[in-house]
Amino acid sequence: MAKPERHATITDVAALAGVSVGTASKALNGRGSLREETRVRVREAARTLKFEVNAGARSLHSGRTYTVGMITTDSIGRFSIPVMLGAEDALGAGQMSVFLCDGRDDPIREQYYVKTLLSRRVDGIIVTGRRAQSRAPIGVGLPVPVVYAFISSTDPGDCSVVPDEAGGTRKAIDHLTAIGRTKIVHITGPEHHHSAQVRSASTQERLAELGLEPAAAPLFGAWSEAWGRQAVGILLTGGADFDAVFCGSDQIARGVVDALRAAGRRVPRDVAVVGFDNWDVMAEAAQPPLTSIDMNLEGLGRTAADMLLAAINGNPSSGRQLCPCHLVIRESTSVTP
Amino acid sequence: MAKPERHATITDVAALAGVSVGTASKALNGRGSLREETRVRVREAARTLKFEVNAGARSLHSGRTYTVGMITTDSIGRFSIPVMLGAEDALGAGQMSVFLCDGRDDPIREQYYVKTLLSRRVDGIIVTGRRAQSRAPIGVGLPVPVVYAFISSTDPGDCSVVPDEAGGTRKAIDHLTAIGRTKIVHITGPEHHHSAQVRSASTQERLAELGLEPAAAPLFGAWSEAWGRQAVGILLTGGADFDAVFCGSDQIARGVVDALRAAGRRVPRDVAVVGFDNWDVMAEAAQPPLTSIDMNLEGLGRTAADMLLAAINGNPSSGRQLCPCHLVIRESTSVTP
DNA sequence: AGCGTCCAGGAAAAGCTTTTCCTAAATTTC
DNA sequence: GAAATTTAGGAAAAGCTTTTCCTGGACGCT
């Protein structure tokens, strides 16, 4: 590891170029009125000394750090990651850097991070994560704007960006009916989970709108393959008559297709299956690959970041903003080879 | 969104407490010699004004920012995330914050991030990500220490922390032989991939040390379930005689167990299967659940962060540091119910 | 009473940049 | 050729905190 040397300062650059520090600053930032020859000389000196401006000292003046904080409420997981990526993408394009903070579902840790971020004078904060319910605000009267992404704040005055799960559910049901299925059952996660509630309620609602009866009462369980398999067992032994299953997650859906195949039911011929999340490794590796609802989390992250940038620039939004989900069709609902 | 007010400064606090700024600073940082009564008064004022010290201004003095940068070479993915988490964990405990930068496998973007991080005066940099090969250093003669985690630098003078894949492979083979298997085949990812090479070579080596012949030549393909299924097809149609499969990833292993079951071979009774990565959603959902090699990426991230902290504090290391892998036993190699 | 110590707290510099305001020289205008 | 502009660049302040050094008073000692 090379001996870390001291960082060059603008004073060093000015000295090497033979100008005052003010002039050096102007030359490097394209301000003031200077001869081109002087600008070149200063830039040259900066390059020679590997000068990188001290962002901390600079923001002392500008009042902006071009930095935002991202706090996850739960541990960083499968859902928060795409959101983070989208946000990082949108912010990076605006020359902003992201402080990553993993809240671990620990309110104390979370408050510590909020303090740290404020101390570092971030220009704004994005809160993300998965939770059974919406969450309490990370703070009130904070001096910087906050946007909640994927998760939502219980305070309706806060700005939250969340997927339109009800809309996604409608797309799934409409797709199943469009391919001629009428005896649809819904298998999903734990009953206390907000997503499970929304998806299940929207399913019943949409079926009713279409004049259909559910082929069975919705089955609540866990977000796992094992539950998907088990639920199929329950349906089959109960003698339910169904030609389609809409699942609350791709993991459940994968368990479902495996169990159906093991029971001799052909997918999609006898039973069509739709998942939720469009988690590539699950949806594509299933046999057959799964049609699924994609929440477009990366786009959601970008939207959240854009809204945060707007708020930083003085145009705050408030309330829950819904991001559309879209349907990704694969073999579990179509008979292409 | 509440009207963002200006941040309070230590001058405001000093004024409210009726002391000089120097005294306020001492009171808040436990320096100097002050009456307890004064300290209390200052702390009280700080609380009233919601004062949070301006970290940028402070580091102007200390020369330290208590901040490190984390750059991923590829897009943030399944492997870099646990490494990041481990690092964030170790650093957070040391009161450091982490700048997250997603390199997207784009060298230009990467260099831009390096410049940004240096400009923000990070105390050090962690480089992580997955690559077919080790990677070129992100820079030479950088003014801050750098540690490579999971990926390794081509410069042997750099500090790299990588999993001991050869050791993990030995543990897998030894486990299979310990349960009485002698006809072992190896199915893994693309031949050009470094991990595939190491795991395959170590497999052959360990078998030779144990006086065993491989039951078939290693099969190189892709890191996917589909390839696992396909590879089993190749083995079966080729009439290979084998009683165990060691797979280069859990995805491959899952494809393998599915294909074996479909072909009527019982796992683990007829064929035992070991995966690699110990990716919970794959290993636990497989039927039967997979025995697998865990690279302990979170521990690796912690180690990398600890080594970076040591380097920041003047105790740099160099060279490749191996982190042990461990074996996680599940039903795919054992006959427990 | 006079001297030396100790204590609490203040003043000011340092750390790095940017920006505002000036000055001196160069150029234009009449 | 003198006055009015323009131009290039310098000096200094501001932004926030920490640290060093200093002062004035209280206290203890002979």
XYZ file of C-alpha atoms (C1' of nucleotides) in Angstrom:
734
model
C 0.000 0.000 0.000
C 1.636 3.208 -1.164
C 2.511 5.769 1.495
C -0.545 8.014 1.693
C 0.628 11.554 1.112
C -1.104 14.709 2.193
C -3.828 16.013 -0.060
C -2.876 19.058 -2.112
C -4.814 22.228 -1.287
C -5.783 25.041 -3.547
C -3.048 27.088 -1.900
C -0.486 24.639 -3.239
C -1.990 24.874 -6.677
C -2.026 28.668 -6.589
C 1.588 28.759 -5.495
C 2.699 26.415 -8.257
C 0.777 28.384 -10.859
C 2.022 31.679 -9.477
C -1.399 33.171 -8.787
C -3.481 33.955 -5.711
C -5.817 31.384 -4.242
C -8.857 33.370 -5.315
C -7.643 33.323 -8.876
C -6.926 29.622 -8.697
C -10.458 28.989 -7.484
C -11.890 31.036 -10.318
C -9.734 29.279 -12.861
C -10.792 25.825 -11.719
C -14.472 26.696 -11.494
C -14.753 28.747 -14.654
C -15.700 31.889 -12.751
C -14.440 35.470 -12.856
C -12.583 36.965 -15.785
C -9.173 35.478 -16.420
C -6.905 35.074 -19.399
C -7.226 31.697 -20.988
C -3.507 31.243 -20.577
C -3.875 31.643 -16.815
C -6.705 29.133 -16.607
C -4.613 26.618 -18.461
C -1.658 27.192 -16.198
C -3.768 26.665 -13.087
C -5.399 23.533 -14.440
C -1.993 22.227 -15.293
C -0.770 22.857 -11.767
C -3.849 21.138 -10.342
C -3.207 18.093 -12.461
C 0.442 17.970 -11.488
C -0.427 18.025 -7.804
C -3.388 15.664 -8.209
C -5.519 18.311 -6.625
C -9.056 17.296 -5.685
C -11.128 20.013 -4.158
C -12.058 19.474 -0.520
C -15.797 18.982 -0.768
C -16.288 19.639 2.926
C -14.702 23.061 2.776
C -16.610 23.880 -0.346
C -19.977 23.014 1.107
C -19.193 25.252 4.033
C -19.872 27.998 1.521
C -22.500 26.624 -0.757
C -24.562 25.184 2.058
C -25.038 22.086 -0.079
C -23.182 18.829 0.213
C -24.528 17.077 -2.874
C -25.029 14.106 -0.651
C -28.137 12.267 0.423
C -28.664 9.623 3.045
C -30.451 6.365 2.421
C -31.772 4.533 5.453
C -33.265 1.089 5.291
C -35.647 0.276 8.065
C -35.197 -3.452 7.994
C -31.925 -5.028 7.056
C -30.978 -4.379 3.471
C -32.809 -7.027 1.553
C -34.123 -8.256 -1.714
C -36.648 -5.458 -2.000
C -34.655 -2.522 -0.773
C -31.744 -3.279 -3.068
C -33.405 -2.472 -6.387
C -34.900 0.624 -4.809
C -31.443 1.673 -3.661
C -30.005 0.998 -7.071
C -32.614 3.093 -8.809
C -32.100 5.906 -6.358
C -28.348 5.717 -6.647
C -28.737 5.841 -10.388
C -30.938 8.922 -10.440
C -28.850 10.698 -7.843
C -25.519 9.816 -9.382
C -26.651 11.373 -12.607
C -27.191 14.556 -10.603
C -23.670 14.313 -9.173
C -24.957 13.375 -5.761
C -23.420 10.714 -3.561
C -25.309 8.354 -1.317
C -24.685 7.509 2.307
C -25.835 3.998 3.018
C -27.284 3.214 6.427
C -28.625 -0.166 7.439
C -31.230 0.326 10.123
C -31.615 -3.366 11.070
C -35.124 -2.739 12.260
C -33.649 -1.118 15.325
C -35.190 2.277 16.139
C -32.215 3.331 18.227
C -29.800 2.552 15.479
C -32.076 4.388 13.104
C -32.178 7.540 15.198
C -28.433 7.422 15.503
C -28.189 7.331 11.721
C -30.563 10.250 11.359
C -28.381 12.298 13.659
C -25.258 11.271 11.797
C -26.782 12.192 8.468
C -27.913 15.569 9.718
C -24.488 16.150 11.147
C -22.995 15.390 7.773
C -25.404 17.918 6.343
C -26.992 15.673 3.748
C -29.255 17.538 1.382
C -32.039 15.009 1.860
C -32.924 11.533 3.092
C -34.552 8.529 1.454
C -36.092 5.925 3.717
C -36.695 2.495 2.311
C -37.330 -1.043 3.426
C -40.031 -3.627 3.736
C -42.457 -3.726 6.568
C -45.660 -5.438 7.342
C -47.224 -2.016 7.853
C -46.360 1.569 7.047
C -43.960 3.071 9.497
C -43.723 6.057 11.808
C -41.823 9.026 10.390
C -38.101 8.996 11.088
C -38.443 12.445 12.581
C -40.604 15.529 12.672
C -39.539 18.992 11.644
C -36.284 17.724 10.201
C -34.263 20.436 8.497
C -33.992 18.438 5.263
C -36.592 16.842 3.015
C -37.383 13.143 3.399
C -38.922 10.748 0.897
C -40.154 7.272 1.802
C -39.682 4.691 -0.933
C -41.442 1.323 -1.109
C -42.382 1.651 2.520
C -44.737 4.475 3.422
C -44.951 6.878 6.315
C -47.947 6.922 8.602
C -47.955 10.712 8.384
C -49.962 11.581 5.263
C -48.097 14.867 5.037
C -44.893 12.968 4.282
C -43.951 12.026 0.757
C -44.119 8.281 0.090
C -43.547 6.466 -3.183
C -45.075 2.999 -3.237
C -45.959 0.382 -5.835
C -49.540 0.187 -6.996
C -50.083 -3.335 -5.769
C -53.831 -3.164 -6.313
C -53.268 -2.164 -9.926
C -50.779 -4.982 -10.363
C -53.248 -7.432 -8.919
C -55.907 -6.271 -11.392
C -53.478 -6.825 -14.245
C -52.862 -10.368 -13.063
C -56.558 -11.205 -12.777
C -57.380 -9.545 -16.089
C -54.644 -11.521 -17.761
C -55.963 -14.798 -16.382
C -59.494 -14.040 -17.489
C -58.221 -12.882 -20.877
C -56.778 -16.334 -21.470
C -60.113 -17.846 -20.558
C -59.681 -18.838 -16.928
C -62.657 -18.422 -14.664
C -61.932 -20.583 -11.642
C -59.206 -18.613 -9.924
C -57.734 -19.089 -6.481
C -55.385 -16.850 -4.578
C -52.498 -18.093 -2.428
C -50.501 -15.524 -0.540
C -48.381 -14.656 2.508
C -49.164 -13.980 6.176
C -52.575 -12.463 6.795
C -51.162 -9.677 8.948
C -48.894 -8.496 6.150
C -50.062 -5.365 4.416
C -49.111 -6.606 0.960
C -50.969 -9.856 1.499
C -54.057 -7.952 2.559
C -53.971 -5.555 -0.377
C -53.334 -8.237 -2.952
C -55.968 -10.517 -1.554
C -58.615 -7.791 -1.212
C -57.903 -6.493 -4.723
C -58.185 -9.990 -6.091
C -61.634 -10.493 -4.599
C -62.675 -7.052 -5.724
C -61.564 -7.497 -9.281
C -63.146 -10.935 -9.542
C -66.419 -9.454 -8.307
C -66.179 -6.639 -10.846
C -65.791 -9.247 -13.549
C -68.746 -11.183 -12.235
C -66.644 -14.145 -11.104
C -66.672 -16.128 -7.921
C -63.332 -17.104 -6.378
C -62.760 -20.835 -6.849
C -61.809 -21.021 -3.174
C -61.247 -18.731 -0.211
C -57.840 -17.030 -0.292
C -55.119 -19.035 1.410
C -52.844 -17.107 3.739
C -49.556 -18.622 4.860
C -45.926 -17.652 4.385
C -43.838 -16.102 1.597
C -42.153 -19.421 0.860
C -42.037 -22.225 -1.663
C -42.898 -24.691 1.042
C -46.161 -22.871 1.713
C -46.949 -22.835 -1.998
C -46.561 -26.596 -2.124
C -48.548 -27.074 1.010
C -51.372 -24.827 -0.197
C -51.728 -26.864 -3.364
C -51.996 -29.941 -1.208
C -54.804 -28.309 0.747
C -56.652 -27.386 -2.439
C -56.301 -30.798 -4.021
C -57.290 -32.804 -0.996
C -60.187 -30.383 -0.489
C -61.320 -31.241 -3.995
C -61.309 -27.630 -5.164
C -62.043 -27.074 -8.826
C -59.695 -24.425 -10.262
C -57.968 -23.587 -13.512
C -55.729 -20.742 -12.351
C -53.729 -19.677 -9.304
C -52.669 -16.150 -8.589
C -49.866 -16.175 -6.042
C -48.712 -13.442 -3.692
C -45.059 -14.027 -4.513
C -42.852 -15.843 -6.977
C -41.590 -18.127 -4.277
C -45.102 -19.238 -3.485
C -45.777 -19.596 -7.204
C -42.772 -21.765 -7.639
C -43.892 -24.048 -4.880
C -47.288 -24.135 -6.528
C -46.058 -25.174 -9.961
C -43.789 -27.820 -8.462
C -46.621 -29.280 -6.435
C -49.050 -29.161 -9.360
C -46.583 -30.950 -11.577
C -45.941 -33.545 -8.902
C -49.714 -34.064 -8.710
C -49.973 -34.556 -12.450
C -51.614 -31.245 -13.277
C -50.136 -29.579 -16.314
C -49.124 -25.910 -16.130
C -50.438 -23.882 -17.880
C -52.724 -26.270 -19.701
C -54.738 -27.474 -16.714
C -53.831 -24.683 -14.327
C -52.326 -21.297 -15.196
C -50.120 -19.673 -12.554
C -49.172 -16.050 -11.984
C -46.613 -14.923 -9.439
C -45.742 -11.576 -7.941
C -42.386 -9.718 -7.725
C -40.907 -10.944 -10.996
C -37.826 -12.103 -9.158
C -35.726 -13.300 -12.055
C -33.953 -16.222 -10.429
C -37.247 -17.652 -9.276
C -39.482 -16.774 -12.180
C -37.086 -17.871 -14.884
C -35.865 -21.045 -13.246
C -39.327 -22.372 -12.435
C -40.702 -25.115 -14.629
C -42.387 -23.659 -16.535
C -41.037 -20.097 -16.126
C -43.478 -17.878 -14.286
C -45.672 -15.103 -15.517
C -45.367 -12.483 -12.818
C -46.178 -8.950 -11.719
C -43.166 -6.649 -11.693
C -43.270 -3.780 -9.226
C -40.494 -1.987 -11.093
C -38.654 -1.243 -7.899
C -35.717 0.297 -9.658
C -38.029 2.759 -11.372
C -39.655 3.388 -8.030
C -36.271 4.171 -6.539
C -35.562 6.571 -9.372
C -38.897 8.265 -8.897
C -38.272 8.637 -5.198
C -34.858 10.122 -5.874
C -36.276 12.516 -8.430
C -38.908 13.647 -5.972
C -36.250 14.134 -3.348
C -34.184 16.212 -5.750
C -37.248 18.298 -6.519
C -37.868 18.828 -2.819
C -34.241 19.813 -2.296
C -34.669 22.354 -5.044
C -37.682 23.798 -3.358
C -40.537 21.829 -4.904
C -41.662 19.397 -2.229
C -44.457 16.900 -2.777
C -46.507 15.185 -0.161
C -48.779 12.198 0.099
C -48.586 8.715 -1.325
C -47.456 8.482 -4.909
C -48.338 5.191 -6.645
C -45.945 3.619 -9.146
C -47.498 1.318 -11.723
C -46.733 -2.413 -11.776
C -46.557 -4.328 -15.010
C -47.240 -7.835 -16.157
C -44.424 -10.023 -17.452
C -45.749 -12.989 -19.401
C -43.895 -16.293 -19.428
C -44.847 -19.884 -20.052
C -46.836 -20.461 -16.877
C -49.777 -18.733 -18.538
C -49.083 -19.287 -22.221
C -48.686 -22.321 -24.426
C -45.739 -21.130 -26.532
C -43.071 -23.832 -26.826
C -43.001 18.281 4.442
C -42.147 20.714 7.218
C -40.445 23.936 6.239
C -36.738 23.127 6.397
C -35.147 25.659 8.707
C -31.533 26.647 8.760
C -29.194 24.441 10.750
C -28.112 25.893 14.069
C -24.398 26.638 14.387
C -22.224 26.525 17.398
C -22.320 30.318 17.404
C -26.052 30.175 18.008
C -25.539 27.717 20.813
C -22.830 29.845 22.404
C -25.015 32.930 22.216
C -27.959 31.185 23.804
C -25.789 29.760 26.573
C -24.068 33.104 27.077
C -20.537 31.827 26.448
C -17.949 32.140 23.689
C -17.878 29.715 20.783
C -14.640 28.216 21.988
C -16.184 27.469 25.328
C -19.252 25.993 23.682
C -17.051 23.690 21.642
C -15.199 22.567 24.731
C -18.420 21.987 26.600
C -19.880 19.822 23.875
C -16.727 17.807 23.312
C -15.717 17.371 26.922
C -12.501 19.319 26.474
C -10.883 22.132 28.400
C -11.655 22.941 31.977
C -15.152 24.235 32.557
C -17.570 24.309 35.420
C -20.049 21.481 35.264
C -22.794 24.060 35.469
C -21.526 25.672 32.265
C -21.346 22.393 30.409
C -24.897 21.635 31.337
C -26.045 25.056 30.214
C -24.353 24.647 26.838
C -25.711 21.160 26.305
C -29.127 22.458 27.161
C -28.820 25.229 24.586
C -27.645 22.734 21.970
C -30.649 20.548 22.608
C -33.016 23.492 22.437
C -31.653 24.547 19.060
C -31.390 20.966 17.779
C -27.745 21.618 17.152
C -25.867 18.981 15.169
C -22.217 19.692 14.635
C -21.234 20.346 11.018
C -19.097 17.329 10.268
C -17.554 18.989 7.225
C -16.276 21.936 9.195
C -15.007 19.651 11.897
C -13.037 17.452 9.559
C -11.397 20.543 8.165
C -9.528 20.457 11.437
C -9.173 16.849 12.290
C -8.227 15.816 8.775
C -10.494 12.815 9.199
C -13.995 12.461 7.864
C -14.930 9.163 9.512
C -16.272 8.159 6.163
C -15.235 5.430 3.754
C -16.215 4.782 0.183
C -17.433 1.440 -1.076
C -17.200 0.844 -4.800
C -18.662 -2.190 -6.494
C -17.058 -3.089 -9.766
C -20.026 -4.840 -11.289
C -23.534 -3.794 -10.485
C -24.450 -4.368 -6.887
C -25.457 -7.955 -6.798
C -26.100 -11.002 -4.756
C -22.480 -11.398 -3.764
C -21.509 -7.816 -3.127
C -24.490 -7.209 -0.854
C -23.475 -9.438 2.039
C -19.949 -8.096 1.740
C -21.310 -4.561 1.930
C -23.451 -5.442 4.898
C -20.552 -6.920 6.793
C -18.407 -3.907 6.040
C -21.159 -1.483 6.962
C -21.551 -3.359 10.191
C -17.899 -3.250 11.159
C -17.522 0.375 10.120
C -20.725 1.542 11.740
C -19.491 0.170 15.027
C -16.479 2.441 14.590
C -18.739 5.420 13.964
C -17.844 5.527 10.297
C -20.329 6.144 7.499
C -20.263 4.498 4.118
C -20.539 6.093 0.707
C -22.093 3.663 -1.717
C -20.980 3.733 -5.340
C -22.249 1.369 -8.003
C -19.583 0.972 -10.641
C -21.757 -0.856 -13.203
C -18.701 -2.494 -14.663
C -17.911 0.804 -16.317
C -14.300 1.936 -15.833
C -15.150 5.556 -16.584
C -17.900 5.613 -14.040
C -15.545 3.947 -11.620
C -12.827 6.533 -12.055
C -15.390 9.254 -11.629
C -16.383 7.693 -8.323
C -12.797 7.447 -7.179
C -12.355 11.147 -7.830
C -15.588 11.965 -6.043
C -14.571 9.925 -3.031
C -11.161 11.538 -2.849
C -12.790 14.915 -3.145
C -15.012 14.037 -0.240
C -11.886 13.086 1.645
C -12.933 9.595 2.602
C -10.555 7.973 5.040
C -10.361 4.824 2.923
C -11.955 2.821 0.139
C -13.312 -0.718 -0.100
C -13.644 -2.228 -3.555
C -15.936 -5.165 -3.975
C -17.808 -7.066 -6.647
C -17.716 -10.235 -8.623
C -15.571 -10.706 -11.663
C -14.452 -13.571 -13.775
C -10.870 -12.578 -12.981
C -9.080 -10.395 -10.500
C -9.158 -6.769 -11.463
C -6.720 -3.936 -12.082
C -6.207 -1.599 -9.112
C -8.615 1.314 -9.004
C -5.659 3.652 -8.837
C -1.991 3.870 -7.990
C -0.468 6.073 -5.339
C -3.864 7.024 -3.983
C -3.674 9.187 -0.897
C -5.929 6.844 1.090
C -5.744 3.123 1.831
C -7.741 0.689 -0.310
C -8.900 -2.839 0.481
C -10.349 -5.213 -2.093
C -13.049 -7.513 -0.785
C -14.271 -10.684 -2.486
C -12.649 -9.541 -5.710
C -8.875 -9.256 -5.699
C -6.451 -6.795 -7.194
C -3.911 -7.869 -9.774
C -1.285 -5.880 -7.880
C 0.053 -8.234 -5.191
C 1.043 -5.189 -3.148
C -2.623 -4.318 -2.685
C -4.632 -5.747 0.161
C -7.297 -8.212 -0.975
C -9.623 -10.284 1.189
C -11.043 -13.287 -0.636
C -12.818 -16.504 0.271
C -10.772 -19.672 0.452
C -12.623 -21.436 -2.318
C -10.081 -24.217 -2.538
C -10.523 -24.899 1.164
C -14.287 -24.881 0.758
C -14.017 -27.343 -2.082
C -11.916 -29.674 0.044
C -14.529 -29.565 2.777
C -17.212 -30.536 0.273
C -15.233 -33.466 -1.111
C -14.190 -34.632 2.325
C -17.792 -34.551 3.472
C -18.913 -36.641 0.509
C -16.217 -39.210 1.095
C -16.952 -39.205 4.806
C -20.495 -40.357 4.054
C -19.117 -43.122 1.897
C -19.334 -41.724 -1.605
C -16.551 -42.564 -4.008
C -17.952 -41.875 -7.467
C -18.080 -38.099 -7.493
C -18.699 -35.761 -10.419
C -18.316 -32.011 -10.553
C -20.724 -29.705 -12.379
C -19.879 -26.025 -12.439
C -20.080 -22.678 -14.259
C -18.335 -21.204 -17.292
C -14.815 -22.513 -17.845
C -13.354 -19.028 -18.168
C -14.631 -18.041 -14.751
C -11.997 -17.951 -12.069
C -14.215 -19.521 -9.420
C -15.149 -22.358 -11.762
C -11.481 -23.012 -12.435
C -10.457 -22.959 -8.796
C -13.312 -25.145 -7.633
C -12.846 -27.621 -10.422
C -9.072 -27.854 -10.026
C -9.349 -28.204 -6.263
C -11.911 -30.947 -6.709
C -9.616 -32.964 -8.925
C -6.708 -32.348 -6.616
C -8.516 -33.412 -3.503
C -9.903 -36.523 -5.159
C -6.395 -37.450 -6.240
C -5.074 -36.934 -2.710
C -7.754 -39.280 -1.462
C -6.842 -41.825 -4.110
C -10.128 -41.458 -5.976
C -10.854 -41.126 -9.671
C -13.492 -38.592 -10.734
C -16.594 -40.432 -11.914
C -16.623 -38.204 -15.002
C -14.778 -35.207 -16.413
C -15.903 -31.915 -14.873
C -18.830 -30.338 -16.687
C -18.536 -26.610 -17.373
C -21.612 -24.617 -18.338
C -23.480 -21.735 -16.741
C -24.366 -20.693 -13.196
C -28.008 -21.629 -13.676
C -30.578 -24.215 -12.728
C -31.188 -24.945 -16.374
C -27.563 -25.947 -16.790
C -27.758 -28.166 -13.727
C -30.698 -30.004 -15.223
C -29.034 -30.240 -18.584
C -25.801 -31.542 -17.106
C -27.628 -34.350 -15.349
C -29.186 -35.234 -18.681
C -25.737 -35.455 -20.215
C -24.475 -37.688 -17.422
C -27.440 -40.016 -17.520
C -27.566 -40.434 -21.266
C -23.794 -40.946 -21.211
C -24.330 -43.803 -18.801
C -22.032 -42.352 -16.154
C -21.876 -44.217 -12.877
C -21.894 -41.785 -9.964
C -23.144 -41.563 -6.393
C -22.443 -37.888 -5.644
C -22.426 -34.540 -7.371
C -20.492 -31.518 -6.183
C -21.901 -28.409 -7.827
C -20.263 -25.055 -8.401
C -23.327 -23.160 -7.190
C -26.606 -23.718 -5.409
C -28.523 -22.845 -8.532
C -26.774 -25.570 -10.435
C -27.322 -27.915 -7.516
C -30.993 -27.185 -7.463
C -31.276 -27.972 -11.139
C -29.360 -31.152 -10.452
C -31.627 -32.403 -7.677
C -34.739 -31.576 -9.699
C -33.436 -33.448 -12.727
C -32.306 -36.412 -10.633
C -35.681 -36.678 -8.986
C -37.415 -36.422 -12.356
C -35.191 -39.271 -13.544
C -36.104 -41.396 -10.559
C -32.820 -41.151 -8.703
C -33.287 -40.553 -5.014
C -31.341 -37.761 -3.324
C -29.366 -38.362 -1.167
C -29.889 -42.123 -1.122
C -28.760 -42.825 -4.674
C -26.908 -39.614 -5.297
C -25.723 -37.092 -2.709
C -25.529 -33.459 -3.805
C -23.490 -30.552 -2.466
C -23.915 -26.973 -3.640
C -21.846 -23.837 -3.236
C -22.743 -20.379 -1.884
C -25.284 -21.461 0.695
C -27.820 -19.088 -0.784
C -30.678 -19.585 1.622
C -33.623 -19.192 -0.721
C -32.152 -21.769 -3.058
C -30.614 -24.171 -0.610
C -33.560 -24.304 1.756
C -36.298 -24.446 -0.856
C -34.718 -27.240 -2.866
C -36.167 -30.692 -2.490
C -34.387 -31.951 -0.546
C -32.704 -28.884 0.994
C -29.113 -28.579 -0.103
C -25.908 -29.159 1.757
C -23.727 -26.293 0.664
C -20.469 -24.425 1.126
C -20.871 -21.027 2.761
C -18.273 -18.414 1.892
C -19.270 -16.305 4.901
C -19.346 -13.161 2.835
C -20.597 -11.030 5.646
C -17.659 -12.088 7.767
C -15.415 -11.403 4.815
C -16.842 -7.892 4.556
C -16.214 -7.354 8.235
C -12.664 -8.563 7.916
C -12.071 -6.257 4.982
C -13.468 -3.324 6.929
C -11.345 -4.158 9.934
C -8.262 -4.300 7.770
C -9.183 -0.970 6.236
C -9.602 0.559 9.674
C -6.219 -0.800 10.657
C -4.680 0.711 7.538
C -6.327 4.048 8.246
C -4.807 3.925 11.704
C -1.390 3.335 10.254
C -1.165 -0.463 10.174
C -1.567 -1.403 6.522
C -1.556 -4.987 5.303
C -0.851 -6.230 1.848
C -1.372 -9.355 -0.176
C -4.248 -11.788 -0.433
C -5.919 -12.719 2.795
C -7.987 -15.918 2.656
C -11.239 -16.220 4.591
C -12.331 -19.740 5.486
C -15.497 -21.264 4.020
C -17.621 -23.653 5.981
C -19.863 -26.559 5.268
C -23.585 -26.368 5.983
C -25.162 -29.796 6.064
C -28.763 -30.317 4.986
C -30.797 -33.222 3.698
C -29.198 -33.521 0.278
C -26.323 -35.399 1.892
C -27.935 -36.876 4.954
C -30.787 -39.259 5.557
C -32.381 -37.534 8.525
C -36.161 -37.224 8.097
C 0.141 41.613 52.668
C 2.404 39.828 48.794
C 3.453 36.163 45.759
C 2.621 32.045 43.152
C -0.962 28.532 41.361
C -4.894 27.086 39.534
C -9.196 27.577 37.234
C -12.802 29.207 34.050
C -13.403 31.070 30.101
C -12.290 34.315 26.171
C -9.756 35.756 21.840
C -7.861 34.461 17.820
C -5.769 31.540 14.504
C -6.029 27.606 11.573
C -8.133 24.580 8.386
C -9.861 25.084 2.858
C -12.723 27.327 -0.498
C -15.557 30.672 -2.626
C -17.090 35.229 -3.399
C -17.186 40.069 -3.109
C -14.937 44.076 -3.589
C -10.811 46.604 -5.209
C -6.803 48.113 -7.719
C -3.710 48.630 -11.316
C -2.924 48.199 -15.947
C -4.531 48.201 -20.561
C -7.626 49.710 -23.897
C -10.895 52.724 -26.024
C -12.949 57.238 -26.953
C -13.079 62.064 -27.899
C -2.991 63.321 -25.102
C -6.433 63.050 -21.361
C -10.527 60.844 -19.617
C -13.472 56.833 -19.414
C -13.964 51.872 -19.665
C -12.720 47.401 -19.494
C -9.963 43.575 -17.919
C -6.980 40.543 -15.076
C -6.061 39.403 -10.910
C -5.312 40.255 -5.805
C -6.907 40.925 -0.837
C -9.923 39.756 2.468
C -14.091 38.139 4.449
C -17.248 34.483 5.248
C -18.606 29.915 6.284
C -18.157 26.542 10.979
C -15.446 24.305 14.234
C -11.414 23.209 17.064
C -7.320 24.299 19.448
C -3.802 27.070 21.319
C -2.629 30.634 23.988
C -3.814 34.191 27.152
C -6.150 36.862 30.936
C -8.358 37.873 35.095
C -9.862 36.305 39.317
C -9.849 33.149 43.282
C -7.308 30.658 46.337
C -3.352 28.996 49.105
C 1.037 29.828 51.244
C 4.692 32.262 53.771
